[in-house]
Short mmCIF file of C-alpha atoms in Angstrom, two decimals:
data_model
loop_
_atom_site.label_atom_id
_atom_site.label_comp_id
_atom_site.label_asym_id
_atom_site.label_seq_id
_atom_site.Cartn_x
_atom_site.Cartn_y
_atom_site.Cartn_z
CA UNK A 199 0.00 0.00 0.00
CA UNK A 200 1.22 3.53 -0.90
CA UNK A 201 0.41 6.95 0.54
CA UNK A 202 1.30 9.81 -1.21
CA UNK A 203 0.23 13.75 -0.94
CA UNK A 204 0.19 16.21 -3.48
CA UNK A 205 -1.07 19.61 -3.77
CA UNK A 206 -4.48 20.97 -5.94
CA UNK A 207 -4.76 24.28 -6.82
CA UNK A 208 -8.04 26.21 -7.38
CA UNK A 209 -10.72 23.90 -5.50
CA UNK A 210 -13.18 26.46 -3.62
CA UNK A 211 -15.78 24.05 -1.85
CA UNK A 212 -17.23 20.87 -0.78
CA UNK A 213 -17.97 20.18 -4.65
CA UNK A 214 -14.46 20.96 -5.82
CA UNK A 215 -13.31 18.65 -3.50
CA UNK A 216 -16.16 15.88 -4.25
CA UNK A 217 -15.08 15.92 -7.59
CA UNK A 218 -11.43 15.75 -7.05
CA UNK A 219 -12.31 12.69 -5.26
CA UNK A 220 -14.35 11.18 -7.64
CA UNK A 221 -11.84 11.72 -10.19
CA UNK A 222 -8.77 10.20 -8.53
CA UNK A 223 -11.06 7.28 -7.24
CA UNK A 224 -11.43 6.15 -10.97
CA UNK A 225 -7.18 5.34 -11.05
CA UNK A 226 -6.46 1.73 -10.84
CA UNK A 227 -5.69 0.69 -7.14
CA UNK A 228 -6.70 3.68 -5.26
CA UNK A 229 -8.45 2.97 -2.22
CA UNK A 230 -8.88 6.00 -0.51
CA UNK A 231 -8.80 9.95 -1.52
CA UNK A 232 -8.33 12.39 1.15
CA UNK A 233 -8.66 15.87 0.89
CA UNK A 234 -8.43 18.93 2.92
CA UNK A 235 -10.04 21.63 1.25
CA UNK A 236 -7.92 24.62 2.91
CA UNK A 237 -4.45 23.41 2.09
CA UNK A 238 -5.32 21.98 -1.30
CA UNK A 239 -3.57 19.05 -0.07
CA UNK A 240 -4.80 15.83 -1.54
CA UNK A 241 -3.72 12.13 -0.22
CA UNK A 242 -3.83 9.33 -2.39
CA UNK A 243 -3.63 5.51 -0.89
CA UNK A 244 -3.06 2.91 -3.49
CA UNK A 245 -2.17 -0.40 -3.62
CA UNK A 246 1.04 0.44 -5.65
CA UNK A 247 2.54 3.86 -6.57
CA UNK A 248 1.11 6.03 -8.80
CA UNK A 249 2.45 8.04 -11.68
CA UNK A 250 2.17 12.28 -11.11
CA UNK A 251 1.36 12.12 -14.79
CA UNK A 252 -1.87 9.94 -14.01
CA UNK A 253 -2.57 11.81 -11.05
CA UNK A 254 -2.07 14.91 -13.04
CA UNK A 255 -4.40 14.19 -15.67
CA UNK A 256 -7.26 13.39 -13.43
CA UNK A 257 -7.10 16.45 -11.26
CA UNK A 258 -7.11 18.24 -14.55
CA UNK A 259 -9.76 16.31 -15.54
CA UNK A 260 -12.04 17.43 -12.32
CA UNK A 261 -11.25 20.81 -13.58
CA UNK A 262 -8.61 21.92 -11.13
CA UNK A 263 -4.66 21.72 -11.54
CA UNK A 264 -1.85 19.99 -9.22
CA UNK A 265 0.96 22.68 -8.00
CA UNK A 266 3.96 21.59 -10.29
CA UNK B 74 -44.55 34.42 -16.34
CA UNK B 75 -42.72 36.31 -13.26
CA UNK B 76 -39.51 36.95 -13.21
CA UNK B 77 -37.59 37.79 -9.73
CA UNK B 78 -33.62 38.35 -9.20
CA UNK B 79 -32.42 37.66 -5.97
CA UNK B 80 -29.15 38.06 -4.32
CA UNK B 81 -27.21 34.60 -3.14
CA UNK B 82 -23.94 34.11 -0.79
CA UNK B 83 -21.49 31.76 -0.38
CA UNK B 84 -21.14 30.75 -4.31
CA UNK B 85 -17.54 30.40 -5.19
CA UNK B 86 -17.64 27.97 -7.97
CA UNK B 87 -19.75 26.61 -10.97
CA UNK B 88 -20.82 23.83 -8.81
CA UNK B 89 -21.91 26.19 -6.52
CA UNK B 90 -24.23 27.49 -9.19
CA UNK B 91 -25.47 24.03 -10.09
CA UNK B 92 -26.43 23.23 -6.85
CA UNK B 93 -28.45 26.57 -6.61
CA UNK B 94 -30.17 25.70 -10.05
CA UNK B 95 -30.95 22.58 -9.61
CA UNK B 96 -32.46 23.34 -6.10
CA UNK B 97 -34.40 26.26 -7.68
CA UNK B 98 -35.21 24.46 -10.33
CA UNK B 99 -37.40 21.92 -8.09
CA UNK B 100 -40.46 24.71 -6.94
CA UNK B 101 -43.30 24.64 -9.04
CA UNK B 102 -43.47 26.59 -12.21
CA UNK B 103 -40.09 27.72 -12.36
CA UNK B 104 -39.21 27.47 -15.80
CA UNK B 105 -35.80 29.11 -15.78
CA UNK B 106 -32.90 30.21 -13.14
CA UNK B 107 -29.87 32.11 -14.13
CA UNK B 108 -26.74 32.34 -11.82
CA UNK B 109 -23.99 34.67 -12.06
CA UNK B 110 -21.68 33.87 -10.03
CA UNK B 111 -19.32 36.60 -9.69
CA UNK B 112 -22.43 39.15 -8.30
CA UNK B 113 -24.19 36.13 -6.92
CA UNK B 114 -27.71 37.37 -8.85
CA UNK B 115 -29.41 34.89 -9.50
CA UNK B 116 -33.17 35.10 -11.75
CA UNK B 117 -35.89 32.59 -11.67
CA UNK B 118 -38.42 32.42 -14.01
CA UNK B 119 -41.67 31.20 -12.72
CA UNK B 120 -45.30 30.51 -14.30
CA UNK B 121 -46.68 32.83 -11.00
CA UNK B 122 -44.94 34.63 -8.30
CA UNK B 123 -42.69 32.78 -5.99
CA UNK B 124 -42.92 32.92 -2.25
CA UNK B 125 -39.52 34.18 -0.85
CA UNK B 126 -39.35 31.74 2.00
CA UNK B 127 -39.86 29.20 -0.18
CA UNK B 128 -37.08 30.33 -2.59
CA UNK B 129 -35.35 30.92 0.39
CA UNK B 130 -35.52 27.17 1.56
CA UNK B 131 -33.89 26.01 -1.65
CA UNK B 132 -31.08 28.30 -1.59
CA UNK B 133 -30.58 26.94 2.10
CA UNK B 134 -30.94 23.48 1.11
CA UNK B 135 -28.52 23.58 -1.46
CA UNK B 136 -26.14 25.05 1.36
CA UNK B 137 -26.01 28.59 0.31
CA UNK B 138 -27.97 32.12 1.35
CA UNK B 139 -30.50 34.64 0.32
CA UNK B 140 -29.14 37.80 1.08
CA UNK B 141 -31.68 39.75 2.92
#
């Protein structure tokens, strides 16, 4: 199992984060999506580790960017 | 056909502004609700005049304010 944190930039509510969560839920082996809202600070478990670029694309996809 | 603008808080994204129409959208006869988000106006067309408290109940409900 692997933890890892990365940042999202522009999420403004409850729904920002919802769909950041639904997003990152769809990547193959992630278990759990953590988010706290005023940080931007996202936390990804997964049963192996994930690529940025993945991770990347879906927060992109949701609409929102991760801080480089 | 009435038209009514009211003033809504707490909106800080464009699902903010879907929650708010979709909410509005559920009281009878309302035909049409425009948000703008950056004034937090929003306008609901309705076949007759809307009660405010019941506007007001939606707006609550979908976790946002009617400005007094």
């Amino acid at each position: 199992m692997t933890t890892s944190t990365y940042t999202v930039t522009g999420m403004t509510c409850q729904h920002c984060v919802g769909a950041v969560r639904e997003e990152l839920g769809r990547l193959p082996g992630v278990s759990d999506v953590t988010v706290d809202l005023d940080s931007g600070q996202v936390t990804v478990t997964s049963t192996d580790p994930l690529s940025t670029d993945d991770v990347r694309a879906m927060v992109d996809e949701a609409g929102y960017a991760l801080a480089s």
